[in-house]
mmCIF file of C-alpha atoms in Angstrom:
data_model
loop_
_atom_site.group_PDB
_atom_site.id
_atom_site.type_symbol
_atom_site.label_atom_id
_atom_site.label_comp_id
_atom_site.label_asym_id
_atom_site.label_seq_id
_atom_site.Cartn_x
_atom_site.Cartn_y
_atom_site.Cartn_z
ATOM 1 C CA MET A 1 0.191 0.028 0.100
ATOM 2 C CA ARG A 2 1.605 3.235 -0.941
ATOM 3 C CA ILE A 3 1.436 6.283 1.430
ATOM 4 C CA GLY A 4 0.194 9.531 0.101
ATOM 5 C CA MET A 5 -0.540 13.010 1.601
ATOM 6 C CA THR A 6 -2.791 16.138 0.614
ATOM 7 C CA LEU A 7 -1.241 19.489 1.172
ATOM 8 C CA ASN A 8 -3.465 22.177 3.110
ATOM 9 C CA TYR A 9 -4.538 24.278 0.263
ATOM 10 C CA SER A 10 -5.518 27.226 2.569
ATOM 11 C CA GLY A 11 -1.926 28.326 3.640
ATOM 12 C CA GLY A 12 1.409 27.344 5.059
ATOM 13 C CA PHE A 13 2.648 26.285 1.556
ATOM 14 C CA ARG A 14 6.242 27.079 1.795
ATOM 15 C CA GLU A 15 6.350 25.578 5.301
ATOM 16 C CA ALA A 16 5.091 22.344 4.302
ATOM 17 C CA VAL A 17 7.443 22.004 1.531
ATOM 18 C CA ASN A 18 10.197 22.912 3.771
ATOM 19 C CA ASP A 19 9.219 19.666 5.912
ATOM 20 C CA LEU A 20 8.799 17.442 2.722
ATOM 21 C CA ALA A 21 12.478 16.021 3.245
ATOM 22 C CA ASP A 22 11.140 14.798 6.534
ATOM 23 C CA TYR A 23 8.068 13.175 5.215
ATOM 24 C CA GLU A 24 9.774 11.046 2.393
ATOM 25 C CA LYS A 25 12.214 9.817 5.067
ATOM 26 C CA ALA A 26 9.256 8.916 7.153
ATOM 27 C CA GLY A 27 8.108 6.668 4.252
ATOM 28 C CA LEU A 28 5.668 8.922 2.339
ATOM 29 C CA ASP A 29 5.393 8.048 -1.291
ATOM 30 C CA LEU A 30 3.111 10.600 -3.075
ATOM 31 C CA ILE A 31 2.150 14.290 -2.477
ATOM 32 C CA TYR A 32 -1.174 15.588 -3.576
ATOM 33 C CA VAL A 33 -1.669 19.259 -4.276
ATOM 34 C CA PRO A 34 -5.274 20.599 -4.531
ATOM 35 C CA GLU A 35 -6.768 23.709 -6.477
ATOM 36 C CA ALA A 36 -10.292 24.322 -5.361
ATOM 37 C CA TYR A 37 -10.546 28.222 -5.371
ATOM 38 C CA SER A 38 -7.214 28.876 -3.769
ATOM 39 C CA PHE A 39 -3.769 29.200 -5.731
ATOM 40 C CA ASP A 40 -3.500 27.127 -8.739
ATOM 41 C CA ALA A 41 -1.919 23.583 -7.933
ATOM 42 C CA VAL A 42 0.295 23.800 -11.315
ATOM 43 C CA SER A 43 2.810 26.481 -9.994
ATOM 44 C CA GLN A 44 2.857 24.616 -6.811
ATOM 45 C CA LEU A 45 3.585 21.256 -8.191
ATOM 46 C CA GLY A 46 6.497 22.855 -10.261
ATOM 47 C CA PHE A 47 7.959 24.343 -7.040
ATOM 48 C CA ILE A 48 7.558 20.887 -5.273
ATOM 49 C CA ALA A 49 9.205 19.009 -8.210
ATOM 50 C CA ALA A 50 12.510 21.308 -7.913
ATOM 51 C CA ARG A 51 12.641 20.599 -4.176
ATOM 52 C CA THR A 52 12.442 16.755 -4.172
ATOM 53 C CA GLU A 53 13.901 13.815 -5.964
ATOM 54 C CA ARG A 54 11.952 10.727 -5.266
ATOM 55 C CA LEU A 55 8.291 11.966 -4.107
ATOM 56 C CA GLY A 56 5.664 11.202 -6.665
ATOM 57 C CA LEU A 57 3.586 14.322 -7.111
ATOM 58 C CA ALA A 58 -0.035 14.655 -8.137
ATOM 59 C CA SER A 59 -2.702 17.054 -8.484
ATOM 60 C CA GLY A 60 -5.674 16.466 -6.253
ATOM 61 C CA ILE A 61 -7.723 17.899 -8.576
ATOM 62 C CA LEU A 62 -7.382 19.670 -11.518
ATOM 63 C CA GLN A 63 -11.110 20.594 -12.620
ATOM 64 C CA ILE A 64 -12.047 19.329 -16.072
ATOM 65 C CA TYR A 65 -13.945 22.679 -16.887
ATOM 66 C CA THR A 66 -11.587 25.075 -16.285
ATOM 67 C CA ARG A 67 -8.890 24.034 -18.905
ATOM 68 C CA THR A 68 -8.958 22.879 -22.406
ATOM 69 C CA PRO A 69 -8.163 19.238 -22.715
ATOM 70 C CA ALA A 70 -5.210 20.188 -24.678
ATOM 71 C CA LEU A 71 -3.999 22.606 -22.199
ATOM 72 C CA THR A 72 -4.536 20.138 -19.270
ATOM 73 C CA ALA A 73 -2.409 17.278 -21.610
ATOM 74 C CA MET A 74 0.537 19.956 -21.901
ATOM 75 C CA THR A 75 0.332 20.632 -18.159
ATOM 76 C CA ALA A 76 0.748 17.175 -17.348
ATOM 77 C CA ALA A 77 3.480 16.592 -19.910
ATOM 78 C CA GLY A 78 5.284 19.707 -18.509
ATOM 79 C CA LEU A 79 5.016 18.522 -14.819
ATOM 80 C CA ASP A 80 6.111 14.993 -15.773
ATOM 81 C CA TYR A 81 9.217 16.424 -17.517
ATOM 82 C CA ILE A 82 10.319 18.611 -14.958
ATOM 83 C CA SER A 83 9.652 15.839 -12.260
ATOM 84 C CA ASP A 84 11.466 13.214 -14.082
ATOM 85 C CA GLY A 85 8.424 11.223 -14.941
ATOM 86 C CA ARG A 86 6.810 11.833 -11.000
ATOM 87 C CA PHE A 87 3.646 13.153 -12.041
ATOM 88 C CA THR A 88 0.056 11.804 -11.720
ATOM 89 C CA LEU A 89 -2.817 13.793 -13.428
ATOM 90 C CA GLY A 90 -5.704 13.926 -10.856
ATOM 91 C CA ILE A 91 -8.977 15.374 -12.606
ATOM 92 C CA GLY A 92 -12.487 15.868 -11.417
ATOM 93 C CA ALA A 93 -15.629 17.708 -12.135
ATOM 94 C CA SER A 94 -15.724 19.534 -8.816
ATOM 95 C CA GLY A 95 -19.160 20.940 -8.090
ATOM 96 C CA PRO A 96 -21.524 23.735 -9.379
ATOM 97 C CA GLN A 97 -20.612 26.052 -6.504
ATOM 98 C CA VAL A 98 -17.061 26.349 -7.587
ATOM 99 C CA ILE A 99 -17.390 25.890 -11.390
ATOM 100 C CA GLU A 100 -20.166 28.152 -11.847
ATOM 101 C CA GLY A 101 -19.797 30.610 -8.911
ATOM 102 C CA PHE A 102 -15.991 31.071 -9.195
ATOM 103 C CA HIS A 103 -15.101 30.094 -12.857
ATOM 104 C CA GLY A 104 -18.401 31.351 -14.547
ATOM 105 C CA VAL A 105 -18.747 28.339 -16.890
ATOM 106 C CA PRO A 106 -21.669 25.907 -16.797
ATOM 107 C CA TYR A 107 -21.439 22.800 -14.850
ATOM 108 C CA ARG A 108 -22.825 20.191 -17.186
ATOM 109 C CA ALA A 109 -22.378 16.719 -18.528
ATOM 110 C CA PRO A 110 -19.279 15.599 -16.213
ATOM 111 C CA LEU A 111 -19.365 12.148 -17.634
ATOM 112 C CA GLY A 112 -19.110 13.423 -21.289
ATOM 113 C CA HIS A 113 -16.597 15.831 -20.496
ATOM 114 C CA THR A 114 -14.440 13.729 -18.531
ATOM 115 C CA ARG A 115 -14.290 11.041 -21.170
ATOM 116 C CA GLU A 116 -13.431 13.357 -23.953
ATOM 117 C CA LEU A 117 -10.880 15.036 -22.228
ATOM 118 C CA VAL A 118 -9.112 11.809 -21.102
ATOM 119 C CA GLU A 119 -9.120 10.774 -24.525
ATOM 120 C CA ILE A 120 -7.853 13.903 -25.783
ATOM 121 C CA CYS A 121 -5.094 14.062 -23.302
ATOM 122 C CA ARG A 122 -3.883 10.552 -24.437
ATOM 123 C CA GLN A 123 -3.623 11.702 -27.960
ATOM 124 C CA VAL A 124 -1.659 14.669 -26.795
ATOM 125 C CA TRP A 125 0.888 12.297 -25.249
ATOM 126 C CA ARG A 126 1.392 9.966 -27.847
ATOM 127 C CA ARG A 127 2.340 13.304 -30.342
ATOM 128 C CA GLU A 128 -0.407 12.323 -32.436
ATOM 129 C CA ARG A 129 -2.190 15.141 -34.566
ATOM 130 C CA VAL A 130 -4.910 15.917 -32.396
ATOM 131 C CA GLN A 131 -8.218 15.373 -34.288
ATOM 132 C CA TYR A 132 -11.179 14.939 -32.177
ATOM 133 C CA GLN A 133 -14.944 15.486 -33.029
ATOM 134 C CA GLY A 134 -16.905 14.826 -29.738
ATOM 135 C CA LYS A 135 -20.032 16.206 -28.354
ATOM 136 C CA TYR A 136 -18.228 18.478 -26.162
ATOM 137 C CA TYR A 137 -14.902 19.098 -27.839
ATOM 138 C CA GLN A 138 -14.147 19.386 -31.330
ATOM 139 C CA VAL A 139 -10.570 19.698 -32.277
ATOM 140 C CA PRO A 140 -9.519 21.498 -34.618
ATOM 141 C CA LEU A 141 -12.453 23.816 -34.241
ATOM 142 C CA PRO A 142 -14.932 23.345 -37.132
ATOM 143 C CA SER A 143 -14.735 26.159 -39.636
ATOM 144 C CA ASP A 144 -18.072 27.191 -38.822
ATOM 145 C CA GLN A 145 -17.628 28.029 -35.420
ATOM 146 C CA GLY A 146 -14.156 30.063 -35.807
ATOM 147 C CA THR A 147 -12.029 31.308 -38.661
ATOM 148 C CA GLY A 148 -11.755 28.228 -40.555
ATOM 149 C CA LEU A 149 -7.963 28.435 -40.124
ATOM 150 C CA GLY A 150 -7.151 25.827 -37.450
ATOM 151 C CA LYS A 151 -5.280 22.936 -38.448
ATOM 152 C CA PRO A 152 -4.388 19.551 -36.639
ATOM 153 C CA LEU A 153 -1.270 19.868 -34.547
ATOM 154 C CA LYS A 154 0.786 17.606 -32.322
ATOM 155 C CA LEU A 155 2.863 18.270 -29.110
ATOM 156 C CA ILE A 156 6.233 19.815 -30.073
ATOM 157 C CA ASN A 157 8.118 18.265 -27.103
ATOM 158 C CA HIS A 158 8.495 14.329 -26.704
ATOM 159 C CA PRO A 159 6.809 13.646 -23.435
ATOM 160 C CA VAL A 160 8.890 11.640 -20.686
ATOM 161 C CA ARG A 161 5.795 9.121 -20.797
ATOM 162 C CA GLU A 162 3.106 8.725 -23.452
ATOM 163 C CA ARG A 163 0.910 7.461 -20.741
ATOM 164 C CA ILE A 164 0.865 9.781 -17.610
ATOM 165 C CA PRO A 165 -1.336 7.944 -14.924
ATOM 166 C CA ILE A 166 -4.757 9.621 -14.623
ATOM 167 C CA VAL A 167 -6.409 9.456 -11.203
ATOM 168 C CA ILE A 168 -10.214 10.532 -11.220
ATOM 169 C CA ALA A 169 -11.995 11.756 -8.142
ATOM 170 C CA SER A 170 -15.480 10.677 -8.176
ATOM 171 C CA ILE A 171 -18.082 9.272 -5.776
ATOM 172 C CA GLY A 172 -21.411 9.245 -8.080
ATOM 173 C CA PRO A 173 -22.308 5.692 -9.407
ATOM 174 C CA LYS A 174 -21.855 6.532 -13.179
ATOM 175 C CA ASN A 175 -19.068 8.690 -12.523
ATOM 176 C CA VAL A 176 -17.324 5.773 -10.523
ATOM 177 C CA GLU A 177 -18.106 3.268 -13.430
ATOM 178 C CA LEU A 178 -16.551 5.612 -15.867
ATOM 179 C CA THR A 179 -13.457 6.124 -13.631
ATOM 180 C CA ALA A 180 -13.088 2.551 -13.433
ATOM 181 C CA GLU A 181 -13.128 2.321 -17.140
ATOM 182 C CA LEU A 182 -10.831 4.652 -18.195
ATOM 183 C CA ALA A 183 -8.375 5.841 -15.641
ATOM 184 C CA GLU A 184 -5.476 4.340 -13.789
ATOM 185 C CA GLY A 185 -6.665 5.569 -10.524
ATOM 186 C CA TRP A 186 -9.632 6.349 -8.392
ATOM 187 C CA GLN A 187 -9.804 8.720 -5.782
ATOM 188 C CA PRO A 188 -13.104 8.735 -3.556
ATOM 189 C CA LEU A 189 -13.711 11.229 -0.589
ATOM 190 C CA PHE A 190 -15.073 10.094 2.768
ATOM 191 C CA TYR A 191 -14.631 6.331 2.137
ATOM 192 C CA LEU A 192 -16.239 3.902 4.502
ATOM 193 C CA PRO A 193 -14.546 0.362 3.519
ATOM 194 C CA GLU A 194 -17.324 -1.651 5.256
ATOM 195 C CA ARG A 195 -19.920 0.061 3.142
ATOM 196 C CA ALA A 196 -17.816 0.659 0.054
ATOM 197 C CA GLY A 197 -18.982 -2.309 -2.011
ATOM 198 C CA ASP A 198 -22.639 -1.905 -1.303
ATOM 199 C CA VAL A 199 -22.156 1.779 -2.616
ATOM 200 C CA TRP A 200 -20.053 1.520 -5.486
ATOM 201 C CA GLY A 201 -19.444 -2.527 -5.937
ATOM 202 C CA GLU A 202 -21.896 -2.540 -8.909
ATOM 203 C CA SER A 203 -20.233 0.485 -10.263
ATOM 204 C CA LEU A 204 -16.687 -0.758 -10.213
ATOM 205 C CA VAL A 205 -17.600 -4.274 -11.714
ATOM 206 C CA ALA A 206 -19.222 -2.541 -14.925
ATOM 207 C CA GLY A 207 -16.677 -0.095 -15.541
ATOM 208 C CA LYS A 208 -13.867 -2.725 -14.938
ATOM 209 C CA ALA A 209 -15.795 -5.090 -17.490
ATOM 210 C CA LYS A 210 -14.854 -2.370 -20.387
ATOM 211 C CA ARG A 211 -11.441 -1.636 -19.059
ATOM 212 C CA ALA A 212 -8.576 -1.642 -21.509
ATOM 213 C CA SER A 213 -5.975 -4.587 -20.221
ATOM 214 C CA GLU A 214 -2.964 -1.883 -20.704
ATOM 215 C CA LEU A 215 -4.329 0.200 -17.858
ATOM 216 C CA GLY A 216 -3.304 -2.547 -15.167
ATOM 217 C CA GLU A 217 -5.232 -2.743 -12.114
ATOM 218 C CA LEU A 218 -7.126 0.283 -10.723
ATOM 219 C CA ASP A 219 -5.317 2.049 -8.140
ATOM 220 C CA VAL A 220 -8.029 2.875 -5.346
ATOM 221 C CA ALA A 221 -6.747 6.023 -3.289
ATOM 222 C CA PRO A 222 -9.169 7.510 -0.911
ATOM 223 C CA GLN A 223 -8.459 10.435 1.124
ATOM 224 C CA VAL A 224 -8.323 9.577 4.690
ATOM 225 C CA PRO A 225 -7.808 11.813 7.978
ATOM 226 C CA ILE A 226 -5.215 10.454 10.261
ATOM 227 C CA SER A 227 -4.673 10.846 13.793
ATOM 228 C CA ILE A 228 -3.187 8.807 16.232
ATOM 229 C CA GLY A 229 -3.982 8.780 20.057
ATOM 230 C CA ASP A 230 -5.983 7.351 22.825
ATOM 231 C CA ASP A 231 -8.666 10.059 23.062
ATOM 232 C CA MET A 232 -11.172 9.139 20.636
ATOM 233 C CA ALA A 233 -13.593 12.000 21.466
ATOM 234 C CA ARG A 234 -10.879 14.510 20.887
ATOM 235 C CA LEU A 235 -9.750 13.048 17.934
ATOM 236 C CA ARG A 236 -13.296 12.859 16.356
ATOM 237 C CA ASP A 237 -13.920 16.560 17.053
ATOM 238 C CA ALA A 238 -10.766 17.482 14.985
ATOM 239 C CA VAL A 239 -12.469 15.471 11.926
ATOM 240 C CA ARG A 240 -15.995 17.202 12.526
ATOM 241 C CA PRO A 241 -15.422 20.616 11.083
ATOM 242 C CA LEU A 242 -14.220 19.381 7.671
ATOM 243 C CA LEU A 243 -16.721 16.612 7.358
ATOM 244 C CA ALA A 244 -19.576 18.974 8.381
ATOM 245 C CA LEU A 245 -18.518 21.455 5.749
ATOM 246 C CA TYR A 246 -18.830 18.694 3.067
ATOM 247 C CA VAL A 247 -21.793 16.981 4.049
ATOM 248 C CA GLY A 248 -23.529 20.013 5.089
ATOM 249 C CA GLY A 249 -22.362 22.880 3.051
ATOM 250 C CA MET A 250 -20.866 21.746 0.190
ATOM 251 C CA GLY A 251 -23.910 22.457 -1.892
ATOM 252 C CA ALA A 252 -27.387 23.397 -1.723
ATOM 253 C CA ARG A 253 -30.126 21.227 -0.487
ATOM 254 C CA GLY A 254 -30.979 18.570 -2.969
ATOM 255 C CA LYS A 255 -27.610 19.257 -4.790
ATOM 256 C CA ASN A 256 -24.621 17.951 -2.585
ATOM 257 C CA PHE A 257 -22.767 15.000 -3.696
ATOM 258 C CA TYR A 258 -21.324 14.319 -0.241
ATOM 259 C CA ASN A 259 -24.492 14.634 1.462
ATOM 260 C CA ASP A 260 -25.921 12.198 -1.059
ATOM 261 C CA LEU A 261 -23.116 9.787 -0.387
ATOM 262 C CA THR A 262 -23.747 10.027 3.597
ATOM 263 C CA ARG A 263 -27.373 8.852 2.764
ATOM 264 C CA ARG A 264 -26.001 6.131 0.678
ATOM 265 C CA TYR A 265 -23.927 4.983 3.404
ATOM 266 C CA GLY A 266 -27.195 4.530 5.404
ATOM 267 C CA PHE A 267 -27.108 7.711 7.743
ATOM 268 C CA GLU A 268 -29.938 9.302 5.722
ATOM 269 C CA ALA A 269 -31.435 11.063 9.086
ATOM 270 C CA ALA A 270 -27.977 12.468 10.132
ATOM 271 C CA ALA A 271 -27.273 13.561 6.649
ATOM 272 C CA LYS A 272 -30.473 15.607 6.449
ATOM 273 C CA LYS A 273 -29.960 17.060 10.436
ATOM 274 C CA VAL A 274 -26.268 17.943 9.496
ATOM 275 C CA GLN A 275 -27.145 19.962 6.244
ATOM 276 C CA ASP A 276 -30.304 21.611 7.733
ATOM 277 C CA LEU A 277 -27.883 22.813 10.849
ATOM 278 C CA TYR A 278 -25.163 23.859 8.482
ATOM 279 C CA LEU A 279 -27.107 25.882 6.227
ATOM 280 C CA ASP A 280 -28.648 27.667 8.991
ATOM 281 C CA GLY A 281 -25.387 28.655 10.012
ATOM 282 C CA LYS A 282 -24.952 26.362 13.047
ATOM 283 C CA LYS A 283 -21.967 24.881 11.966
ATOM 284 C CA GLU A 284 -20.589 23.581 15.437
ATOM 285 C CA GLU A 285 -24.068 21.771 15.915
ATOM 286 C CA ALA A 286 -24.034 20.515 12.400
ATOM 287 C CA GLY A 287 -20.452 18.769 13.407
ATOM 288 C CA ALA A 288 -21.724 17.589 16.634
ATOM 289 C CA ALA A 289 -24.785 15.705 14.820
ATOM 290 C CA LEU A 290 -22.028 13.704 12.498
ATOM 291 C CA PRO A 291 -22.263 10.001 14.192
ATOM 292 C CA ASP A 292 -19.406 8.662 15.683
ATOM 293 C CA GLU A 293 -19.742 5.514 13.483
ATOM 294 C CA LEU A 294 -19.444 7.750 10.294
ATOM 295 C CA ILE A 295 -16.350 9.388 11.445
ATOM 296 C CA ASP A 296 -14.415 6.454 13.103
ATOM 297 C CA GLY A 297 -15.289 4.298 9.760
ATOM 298 C CA MET A 298 -13.810 6.867 7.460
ATOM 299 C CA GLY A 299 -11.015 7.867 9.297
ATOM 300 C CA LEU A 300 -7.652 6.500 10.637
ATOM 301 C CA ILE A 301 -8.027 7.562 14.219
ATOM 302 C CA GLY A 302 -7.300 6.318 17.367
ATOM 303 C CA PRO A 303 -4.751 4.165 19.468
ATOM 304 C CA GLU A 304 -2.085 2.347 17.191
ATOM 305 C CA GLU A 305 -3.751 -0.977 17.460
ATOM 306 C CA ARG A 306 -6.982 0.736 15.930
ATOM 307 C CA ILE A 307 -5.106 2.217 13.250
ATOM 308 C CA ARG A 308 -3.659 -1.239 12.111
ATOM 309 C CA GLU A 309 -7.124 -2.812 12.429
ATOM 310 C CA ARG A 310 -8.575 0.270 10.236
ATOM 311 C CA LEU A 311 -5.615 0.013 7.836
ATOM 312 C CA ALA A 312 -6.341 -3.792 7.128
ATOM 313 C CA ALA A 313 -9.969 -3.047 6.490
ATOM 314 C CA LEU A 314 -8.994 -0.476 3.900
ATOM 315 C CA ALA A 315 -6.605 -2.932 2.425
ATOM 316 C CA GLU A 316 -9.250 -5.678 2.357
ATOM 317 C CA SER A 317 -12.020 -3.559 0.588
ATOM 318 C CA GLY A 318 -9.291 -3.013 -2.204
ATOM 319 C CA VAL A 319 -7.449 0.251 -1.146
ATOM 320 C CA THR A 320 -3.982 0.459 -2.751
ATOM 321 C CA THR A 321 -2.861 4.047 -1.952
ATOM 322 C CA VAL A 322 -4.133 6.016 1.300
ATOM 323 C CA ASN A 323 -4.151 9.656 0.746
ATOM 324 C CA LEU A 324 -3.659 10.782 4.226
ATOM 325 C CA THR A 325 -4.727 14.264 5.804
ATOM 326 C CA PRO A 326 -2.826 14.488 8.896
ATOM 327 C CA LEU A 327 -4.206 16.024 11.932
ATOM 328 C CA GLY A 328 -1.181 16.377 13.893
ATOM 329 C CA ALA A 329 -0.761 19.545 16.100
ATOM 330 C CA ASN A 330 2.390 20.380 14.051
ATOM 331 C CA ALA A 331 4.460 19.248 11.257
ATOM 332 C CA ALA A 332 6.698 16.989 13.371
ATOM 333 C CA ALA A 333 3.634 15.247 14.766
ATOM 334 C CA SER A 334 2.457 14.819 11.395
ATOM 335 C CA VAL A 335 5.647 13.355 10.370
ATOM 336 C CA ARG A 336 5.676 10.613 13.150
ATOM 337 C CA GLN A 337 2.086 9.847 12.245
ATOM 338 C CA ILE A 338 3.246 9.125 8.541
ATOM 339 C CA GLU A 339 6.109 7.306 9.811
ATOM 340 C CA ARG A 340 4.042 4.986 11.831
ATOM 341 C CA LEU A 341 1.534 4.441 9.139
ATOM 342 C CA ALA A 342 4.131 3.613 6.783
ATOM 343 C CA GLU A 343 5.559 0.819 9.179
ATOM 344 C CA PHE A 344 1.984 -0.631 9.666
ATOM 345 C CA ALA A 345 1.457 -0.772 5.828
ATOM 346 C CA HIS A 346 4.731 -2.331 5.191
ATOM 347 C CA ASP A 347 3.939 -5.194 7.622
ATOM 348 C CA MET A 348 0.663 -6.059 6.203
#
């Protein structure tokens, strides 16, 4: 099992990068840089590439609507080049609040946009003259939509790899099916291993049935909070604000993917209560309304023996990479948590 970690996108980037050498020594394999609506991920990934030698780099995630497929492919090839083949392209649809609210472009047809973007990226990396007539992207642009002067072009540079790994962040049934068909990896958020099969099992089977053999096995890389300690109540409380934000506030009533996932896990009443409280401005009460069972199941929190058990449950459910969100009080504590988890993973 590989050990990954997501950087905090809200601040402290330079300080976090300064600590990456310690994380590498502790056993970290992969660093994810998110984008959301903070600083862009690409400039930060370039900075990290220059400051590291072994660590794998991944975008976590680049939003599919905010760059053209060709620019996404060029960016991935550039990051793979400056990192000597260490880059993984993480993509996802994000949500209407960010895509329409911050970028001002329509949030529509995420499945179709994802499929076409992936197919065009792989054309670019193979240095083919890009010619693609899809429903959402036409390359070159048809003459009746522009000047008529566009012509098929291929990437000038030779990429380090003609197949850069693609990881798709997805939790909806159809999106997960598409991920299992097209991508090298799958990044679910708020992953509950004991119920993952019930929620996504059929989608994964359907997608893998259409999967090309050259893609290999699907890398399953959920994002997981980690905090090692004996005070379970305190550790749960550290998780509550983030989980409440997503379940309660990341979307409107009737259009919140994470609230829907919580319901699919079997926590219908709690999902409704958390959302109602959060949208009414009662954020602390919303966090308090999250069931302990949900927090305990989706996190690596508690004493070391419990961490070992939860890591085994993740592995048994098919997880091959854990994308950690350390909840240590400081960098030294987080490094120690990564070190211990790497030891547990290598013992399995």
